[in-house]
Short mmCIF file of C-alpha atoms in Angstrom, two decimals:
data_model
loop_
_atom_site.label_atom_id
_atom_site.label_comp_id
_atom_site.label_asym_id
_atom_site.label_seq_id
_atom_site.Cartn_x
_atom_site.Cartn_y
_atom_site.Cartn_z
CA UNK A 1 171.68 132.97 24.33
CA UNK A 2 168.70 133.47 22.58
CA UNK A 3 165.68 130.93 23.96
CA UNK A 4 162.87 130.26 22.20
CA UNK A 5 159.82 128.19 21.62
CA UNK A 6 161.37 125.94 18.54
CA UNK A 7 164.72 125.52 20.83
CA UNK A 8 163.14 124.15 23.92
CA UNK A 9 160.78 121.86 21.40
CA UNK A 10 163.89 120.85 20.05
CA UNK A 11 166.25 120.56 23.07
CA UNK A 12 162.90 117.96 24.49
CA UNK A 13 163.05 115.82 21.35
CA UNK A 14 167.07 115.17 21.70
CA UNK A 15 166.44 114.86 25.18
CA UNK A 16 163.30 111.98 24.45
CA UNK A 17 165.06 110.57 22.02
CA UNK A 18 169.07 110.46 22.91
CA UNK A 19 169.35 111.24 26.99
CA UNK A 20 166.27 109.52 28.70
CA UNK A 21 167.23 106.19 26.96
CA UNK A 22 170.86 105.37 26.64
CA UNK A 23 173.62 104.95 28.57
CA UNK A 24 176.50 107.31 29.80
CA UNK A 25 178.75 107.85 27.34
CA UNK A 26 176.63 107.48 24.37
CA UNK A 27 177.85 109.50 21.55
CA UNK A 28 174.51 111.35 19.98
CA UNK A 29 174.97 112.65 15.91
CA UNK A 30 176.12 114.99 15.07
CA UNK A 31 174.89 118.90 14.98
CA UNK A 32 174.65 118.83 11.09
CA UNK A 33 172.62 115.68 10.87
CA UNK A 34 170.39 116.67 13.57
CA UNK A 35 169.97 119.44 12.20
CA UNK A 36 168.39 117.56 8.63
CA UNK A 37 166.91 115.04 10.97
CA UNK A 38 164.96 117.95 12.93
CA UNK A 39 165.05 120.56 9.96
CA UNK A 40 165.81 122.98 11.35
CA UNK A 41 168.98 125.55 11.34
CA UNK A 42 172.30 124.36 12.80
CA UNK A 43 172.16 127.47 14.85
CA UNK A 44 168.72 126.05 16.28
CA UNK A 45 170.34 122.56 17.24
CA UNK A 46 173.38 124.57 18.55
CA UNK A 47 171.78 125.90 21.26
CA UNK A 48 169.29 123.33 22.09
CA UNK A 49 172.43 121.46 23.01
CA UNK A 50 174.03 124.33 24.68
CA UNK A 51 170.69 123.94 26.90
CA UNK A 52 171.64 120.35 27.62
CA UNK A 53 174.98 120.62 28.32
CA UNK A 54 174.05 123.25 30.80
CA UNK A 55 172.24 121.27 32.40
CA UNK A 56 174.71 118.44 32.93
CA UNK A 57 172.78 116.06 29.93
CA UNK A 58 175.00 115.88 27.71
CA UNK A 59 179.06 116.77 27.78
CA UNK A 60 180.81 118.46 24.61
CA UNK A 61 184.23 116.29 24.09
CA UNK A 62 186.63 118.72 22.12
CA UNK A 63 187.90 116.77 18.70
CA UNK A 64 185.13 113.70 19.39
CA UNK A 65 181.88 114.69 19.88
CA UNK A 66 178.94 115.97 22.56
CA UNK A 67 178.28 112.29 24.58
CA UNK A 68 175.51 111.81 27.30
CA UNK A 69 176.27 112.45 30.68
CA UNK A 70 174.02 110.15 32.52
CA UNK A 71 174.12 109.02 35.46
CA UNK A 72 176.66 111.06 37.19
CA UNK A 73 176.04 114.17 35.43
CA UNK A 74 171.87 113.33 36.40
CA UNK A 75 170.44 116.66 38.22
CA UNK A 76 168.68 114.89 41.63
CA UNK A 77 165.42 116.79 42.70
CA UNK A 78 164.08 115.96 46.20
CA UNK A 79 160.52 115.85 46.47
CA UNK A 80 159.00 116.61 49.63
CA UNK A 81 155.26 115.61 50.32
CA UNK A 82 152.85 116.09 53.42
CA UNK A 83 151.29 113.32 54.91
CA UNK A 84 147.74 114.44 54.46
CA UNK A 85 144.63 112.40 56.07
CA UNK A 86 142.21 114.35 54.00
CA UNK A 87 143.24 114.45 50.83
CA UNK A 88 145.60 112.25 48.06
CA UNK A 89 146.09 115.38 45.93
CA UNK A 90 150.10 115.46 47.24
CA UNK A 91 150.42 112.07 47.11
CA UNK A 92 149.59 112.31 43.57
CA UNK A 93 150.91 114.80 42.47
CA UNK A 94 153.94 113.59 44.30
CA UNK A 95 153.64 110.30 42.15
CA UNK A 96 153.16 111.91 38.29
CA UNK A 97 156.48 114.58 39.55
CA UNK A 98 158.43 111.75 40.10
CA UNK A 99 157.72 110.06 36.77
CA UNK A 100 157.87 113.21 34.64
CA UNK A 101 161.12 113.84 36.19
CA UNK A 102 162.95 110.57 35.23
CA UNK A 103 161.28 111.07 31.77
CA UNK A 104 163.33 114.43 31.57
CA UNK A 105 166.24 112.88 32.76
CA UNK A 106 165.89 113.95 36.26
CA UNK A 107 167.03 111.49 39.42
CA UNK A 108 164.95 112.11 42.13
CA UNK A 109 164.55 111.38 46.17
CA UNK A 110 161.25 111.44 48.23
CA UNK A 111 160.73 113.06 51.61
CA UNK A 112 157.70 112.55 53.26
CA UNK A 113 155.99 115.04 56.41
CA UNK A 114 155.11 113.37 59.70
CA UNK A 115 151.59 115.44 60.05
CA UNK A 116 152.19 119.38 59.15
CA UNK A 117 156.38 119.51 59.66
CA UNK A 118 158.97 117.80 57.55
CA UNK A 119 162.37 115.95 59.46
CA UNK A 120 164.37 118.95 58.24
CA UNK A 121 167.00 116.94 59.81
CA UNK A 122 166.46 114.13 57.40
CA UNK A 123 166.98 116.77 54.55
CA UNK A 124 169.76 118.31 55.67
CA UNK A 125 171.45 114.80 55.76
CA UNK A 126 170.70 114.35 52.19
CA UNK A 127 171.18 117.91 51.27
CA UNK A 128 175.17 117.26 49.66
CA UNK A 129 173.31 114.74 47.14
CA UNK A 130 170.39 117.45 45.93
CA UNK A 131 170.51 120.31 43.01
CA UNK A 132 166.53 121.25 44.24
CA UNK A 133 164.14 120.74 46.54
CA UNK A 134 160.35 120.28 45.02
CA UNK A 135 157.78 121.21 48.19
CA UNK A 136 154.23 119.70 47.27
CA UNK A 137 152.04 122.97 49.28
CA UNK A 138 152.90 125.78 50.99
CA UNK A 139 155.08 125.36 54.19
CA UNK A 140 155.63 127.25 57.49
CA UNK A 141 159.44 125.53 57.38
CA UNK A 142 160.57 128.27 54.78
CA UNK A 143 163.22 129.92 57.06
CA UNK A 144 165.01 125.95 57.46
CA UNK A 145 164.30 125.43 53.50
CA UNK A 146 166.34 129.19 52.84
CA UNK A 147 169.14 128.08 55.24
CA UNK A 148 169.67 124.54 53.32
CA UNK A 149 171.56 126.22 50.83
CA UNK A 150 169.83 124.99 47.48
CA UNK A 151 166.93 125.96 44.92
CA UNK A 152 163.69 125.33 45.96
CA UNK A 153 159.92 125.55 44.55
CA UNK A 154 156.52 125.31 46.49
CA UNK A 155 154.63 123.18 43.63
CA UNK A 156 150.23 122.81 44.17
CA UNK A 157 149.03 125.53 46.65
CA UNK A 158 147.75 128.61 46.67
CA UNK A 159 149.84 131.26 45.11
CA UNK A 160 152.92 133.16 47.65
CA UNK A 161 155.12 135.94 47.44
CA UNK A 162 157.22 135.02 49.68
CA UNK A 163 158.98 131.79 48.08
CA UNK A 164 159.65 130.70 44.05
CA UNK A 165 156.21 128.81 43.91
CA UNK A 166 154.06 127.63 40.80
CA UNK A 167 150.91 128.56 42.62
CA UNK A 168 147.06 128.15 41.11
CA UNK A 169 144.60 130.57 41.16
CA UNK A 170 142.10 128.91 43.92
CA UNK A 171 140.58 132.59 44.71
CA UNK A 172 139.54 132.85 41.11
CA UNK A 173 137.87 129.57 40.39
CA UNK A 174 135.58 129.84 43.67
CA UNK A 175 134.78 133.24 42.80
CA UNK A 176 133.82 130.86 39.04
CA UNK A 177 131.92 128.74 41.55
CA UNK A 178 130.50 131.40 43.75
CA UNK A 179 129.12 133.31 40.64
CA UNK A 180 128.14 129.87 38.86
CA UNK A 181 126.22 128.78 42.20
CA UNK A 182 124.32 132.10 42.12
CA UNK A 183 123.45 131.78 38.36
CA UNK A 184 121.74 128.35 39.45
CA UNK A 185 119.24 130.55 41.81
CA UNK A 186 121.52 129.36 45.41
CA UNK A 187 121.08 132.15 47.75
CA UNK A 188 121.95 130.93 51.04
CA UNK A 189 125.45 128.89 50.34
CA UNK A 190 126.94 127.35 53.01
CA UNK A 191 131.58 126.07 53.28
CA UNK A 192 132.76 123.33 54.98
CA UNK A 193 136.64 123.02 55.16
CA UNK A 194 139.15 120.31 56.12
CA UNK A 195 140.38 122.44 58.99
CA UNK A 196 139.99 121.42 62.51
CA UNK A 197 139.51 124.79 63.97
CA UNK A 198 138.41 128.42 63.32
CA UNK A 199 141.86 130.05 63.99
CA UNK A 200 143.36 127.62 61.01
CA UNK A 201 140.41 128.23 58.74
CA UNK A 202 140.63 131.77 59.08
CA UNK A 203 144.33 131.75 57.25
CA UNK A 204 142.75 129.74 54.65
CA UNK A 205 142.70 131.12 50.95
CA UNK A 206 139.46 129.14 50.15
CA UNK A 207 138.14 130.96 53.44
CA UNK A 208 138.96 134.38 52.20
CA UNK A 209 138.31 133.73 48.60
CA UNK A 210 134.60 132.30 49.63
CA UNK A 211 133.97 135.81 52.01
CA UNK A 212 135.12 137.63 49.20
CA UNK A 213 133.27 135.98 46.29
CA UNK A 214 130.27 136.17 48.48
CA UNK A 215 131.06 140.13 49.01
CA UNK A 216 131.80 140.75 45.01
CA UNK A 217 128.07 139.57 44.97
CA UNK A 218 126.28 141.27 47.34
CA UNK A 219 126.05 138.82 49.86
CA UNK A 220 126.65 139.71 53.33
CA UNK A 221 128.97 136.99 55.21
CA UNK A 222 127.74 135.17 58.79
CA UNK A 223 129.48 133.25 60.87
CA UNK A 224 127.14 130.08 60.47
CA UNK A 225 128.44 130.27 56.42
CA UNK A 226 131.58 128.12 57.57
CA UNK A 227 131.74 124.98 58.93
CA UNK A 228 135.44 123.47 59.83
CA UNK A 229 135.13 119.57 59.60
CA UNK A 230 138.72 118.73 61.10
CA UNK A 231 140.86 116.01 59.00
CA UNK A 232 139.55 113.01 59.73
CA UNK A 233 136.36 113.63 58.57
CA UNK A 234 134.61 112.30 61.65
CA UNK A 235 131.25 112.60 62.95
CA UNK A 236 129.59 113.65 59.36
CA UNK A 237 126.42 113.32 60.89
CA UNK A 238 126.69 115.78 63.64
CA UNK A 239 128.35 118.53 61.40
CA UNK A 240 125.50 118.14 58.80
CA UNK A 241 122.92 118.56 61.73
CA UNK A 242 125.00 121.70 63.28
CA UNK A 243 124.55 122.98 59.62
CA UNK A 244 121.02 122.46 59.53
CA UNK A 245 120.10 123.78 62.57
CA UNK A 246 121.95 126.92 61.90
CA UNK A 247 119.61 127.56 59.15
CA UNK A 248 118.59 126.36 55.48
CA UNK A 249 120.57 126.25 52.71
CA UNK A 250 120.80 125.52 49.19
CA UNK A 251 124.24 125.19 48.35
CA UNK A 252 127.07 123.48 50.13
CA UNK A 253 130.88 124.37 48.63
CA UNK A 254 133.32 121.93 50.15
CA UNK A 255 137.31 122.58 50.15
CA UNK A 256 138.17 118.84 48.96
CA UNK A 257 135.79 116.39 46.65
CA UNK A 258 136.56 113.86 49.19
CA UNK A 259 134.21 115.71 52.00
CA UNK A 260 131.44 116.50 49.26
CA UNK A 261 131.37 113.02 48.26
CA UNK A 262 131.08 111.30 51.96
CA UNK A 263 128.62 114.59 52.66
CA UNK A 264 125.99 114.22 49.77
CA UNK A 265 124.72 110.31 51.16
CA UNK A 266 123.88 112.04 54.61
CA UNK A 267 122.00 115.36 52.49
CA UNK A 268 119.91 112.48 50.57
CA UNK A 269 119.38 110.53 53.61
CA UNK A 270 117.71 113.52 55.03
CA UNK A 271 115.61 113.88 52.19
CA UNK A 272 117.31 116.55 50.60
CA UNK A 273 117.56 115.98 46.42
CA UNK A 274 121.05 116.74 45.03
CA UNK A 275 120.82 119.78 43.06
CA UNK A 276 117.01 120.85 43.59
CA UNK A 277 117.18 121.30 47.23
CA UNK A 278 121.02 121.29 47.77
CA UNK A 279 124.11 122.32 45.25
CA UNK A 280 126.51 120.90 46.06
CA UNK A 281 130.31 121.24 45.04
CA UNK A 282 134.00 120.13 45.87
CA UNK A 283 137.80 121.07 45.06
CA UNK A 284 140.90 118.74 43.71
CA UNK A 285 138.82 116.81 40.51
CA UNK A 286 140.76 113.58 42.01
CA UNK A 287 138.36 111.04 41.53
CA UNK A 288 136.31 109.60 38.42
CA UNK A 289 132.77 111.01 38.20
CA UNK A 290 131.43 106.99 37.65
CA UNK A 291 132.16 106.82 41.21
CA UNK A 292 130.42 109.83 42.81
CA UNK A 293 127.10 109.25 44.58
CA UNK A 294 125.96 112.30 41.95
CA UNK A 295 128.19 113.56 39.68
CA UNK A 296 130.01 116.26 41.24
CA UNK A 297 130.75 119.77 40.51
CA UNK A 298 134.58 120.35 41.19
CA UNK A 299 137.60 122.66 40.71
CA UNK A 300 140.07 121.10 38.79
CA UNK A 301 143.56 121.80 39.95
CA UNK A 302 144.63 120.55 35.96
CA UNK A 303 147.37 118.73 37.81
CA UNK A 304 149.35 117.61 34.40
CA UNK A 305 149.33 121.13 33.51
CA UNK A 306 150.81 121.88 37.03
CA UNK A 307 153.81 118.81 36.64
CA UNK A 308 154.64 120.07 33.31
CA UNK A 309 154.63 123.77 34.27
CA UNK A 310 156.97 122.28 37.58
CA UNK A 311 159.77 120.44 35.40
CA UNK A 312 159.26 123.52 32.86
CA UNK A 313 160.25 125.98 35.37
CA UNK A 314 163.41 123.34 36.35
CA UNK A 315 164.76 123.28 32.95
CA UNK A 316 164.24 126.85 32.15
CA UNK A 317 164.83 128.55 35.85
CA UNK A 318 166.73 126.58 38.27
CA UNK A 319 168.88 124.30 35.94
CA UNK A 320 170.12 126.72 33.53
CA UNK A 321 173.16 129.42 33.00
CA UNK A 322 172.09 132.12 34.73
CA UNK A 323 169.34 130.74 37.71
CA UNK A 324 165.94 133.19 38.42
CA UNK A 325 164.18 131.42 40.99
CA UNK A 326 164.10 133.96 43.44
CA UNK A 327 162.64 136.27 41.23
CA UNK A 328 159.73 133.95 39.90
CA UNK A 329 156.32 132.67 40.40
CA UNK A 330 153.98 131.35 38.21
CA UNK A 331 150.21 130.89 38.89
CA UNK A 332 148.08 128.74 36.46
CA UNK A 333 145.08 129.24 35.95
CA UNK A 334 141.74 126.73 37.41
CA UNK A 335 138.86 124.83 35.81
CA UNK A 336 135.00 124.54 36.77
CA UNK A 337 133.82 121.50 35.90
CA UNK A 338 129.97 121.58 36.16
CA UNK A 339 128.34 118.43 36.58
CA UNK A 340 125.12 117.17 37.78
CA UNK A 341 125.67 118.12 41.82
CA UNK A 342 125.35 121.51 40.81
CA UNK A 343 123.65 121.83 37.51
CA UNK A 344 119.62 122.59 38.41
CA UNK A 345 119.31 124.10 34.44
CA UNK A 346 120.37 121.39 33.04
CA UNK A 347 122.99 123.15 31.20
CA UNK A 348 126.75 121.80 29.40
CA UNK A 349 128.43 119.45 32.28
CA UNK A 350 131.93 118.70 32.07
CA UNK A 351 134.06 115.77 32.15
#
């Protein structure tokens, strides 16, 4: 079958406007009056509703019609999430899954991580009532997810070769921030990261993407350049002091907004101004700038992008005739939003 652009638009609109919505057993028009509803070629509705059928939405009756197959021919996606102190970037992405999933016509479960590790157990039980498991990060439980017998997709980390994954390109946009840092005259930048000790940070992509940004720019990488805050993002007053004492700096990259924004009412306390003394910067774009102390500078992880990219790759990968999941990863690309934290020139800021 030959899939294209107008096919998939098409296959979404019968989906939106005859699945989502009605009952099972609804009988939907016809191909020939969809066809003049949509204008487009029978041979376009044709297999926009093969599409559909494949993937248990809708069920061709021989002699009476294609009918909707909900909810017993409803694809079920578990969604597993990690508990995470430090960040509601899972949790959230977690939340806007499950809705875009029910909007496609998706059932879904929810499976939550006590700390790092997931009650594979607790999976397994529910593993007979699953067609895919969604994974919100990267997880060290891959060998247990391979042996569970079903599609799966890491969804919101760093990119991996080792799994079907839609992955973002985190080592691009700090090298964006890095270079964007630099073009604001910072020379002595500084990373703080969520993780409790050296031997996690040091497996970190932001850690490696931050040495090598600072590398691709001449800058020769110390020890004293990282900082690991631990989770619970205790104590902010002793790590900013272990900072300072380690030397001056003028920019301060932080792996999540959330330990920029409890860090930059300590830097001003201190009498450091926020961006003429200190840049500084976070990663996720979670909050609202109205409720930064200062405005802050941020990756954005574009996370509608990334859910409609995730239920994309369902419909087009996992759920149809011939299944490529093993095969695939997708990495989306990252946004630098400059805003007032960083921006000493006064330049564009974004949103």
């Amino acid at each position: 079958m030959k899939n294209n652009t107008l096919t998939f638009a098409v296959r979404d609109r019968i989906l939106k406007e005859w699945v989502v919505s009605r009952p099972a057993g609804t009988r939907i028009s016809a191909e020939k009056e969809l066809a003049e509803q949509y204008n487009v070629s029978m041979t376009t509705i044709r297999r926009a509703v093969d599409l559909l059928t494949q993937s248990r939405h809708l069920e061709r009756r021989h002699g009476s019609g294609t009918f909707v197959l909900r909810p017993n021919g409803m694809r079920r996606v578990g969604i597993m999430v990690p508990e995470n102190q430090y960040t509601n970037f899972f949790a959230q992405l977690a939340c806007r899954l499950e809705k875009a999933l029910r909007q496609r016509g998706y059932d879904n479960s929810l499976f939550t991580a006590s700390g790092a590790e997931y009650d594979m157990e607790e999976v397994g039980r529910h593993i007979a009532e699953l067609d895919a498991l969604l994974v919100c990060g990267y997880s060290v439980q891959l060998p247990e997810l391979r042996k569970l017998g079903i599609p799966y997709l890491f969804v919101g980390n760093e990119e991996t070769e080792e799994a079907p994954a839609i992955g973002v390109n985190l080592a691009g946009a700090i090298r964006k921030l890095v270079a964007h840092l630099l073009g604001q005259g910072c020379r002595q930048l500084r990373f703080i990261t969520h993780y409790d000790s050296r031997d996690k940070l040091e497996v970190s992509m932001r850690y490696y993407a931050f040495r090598k940004a600072l590398y691709m720019n001449g800058i020769e990488f110390q020890p004293e350049m990282i900082t690991a805050s631990g989770k619970t993002f205790s104590g902010w007053g002793r790590h900013l002091e272990e900072m300072l004492a380690a030397g001056p700096f003028d920019a301060l990259i932080c792996s999540q907004d959330e330990i920029a924004l409890a860090l930059m009412p300590q830097l001003m306390a201190r009498g450091l101004r926020i961006p003429e003394d200190v840049c500084v910067a976070g990663c996720n774009n979670l909050l609202p700038p109205e409720r930064h102390p200062i405005p802050l500078t941020t990756i954005d992880f574009r996370m509608e992008l990334l859910v409609r990219e995730t239920v994309r790759f369902l419909d087009d990968q996992v759920f149809c005739r011939e299944p490529q999941v093993e095969n695939i990863n997708v990495t989306l690309p990252l946004d630098l939003v400059v805003r007032a934290s960083s921006d000493r020139q006064g330049g564009k800021t974004g949103r």
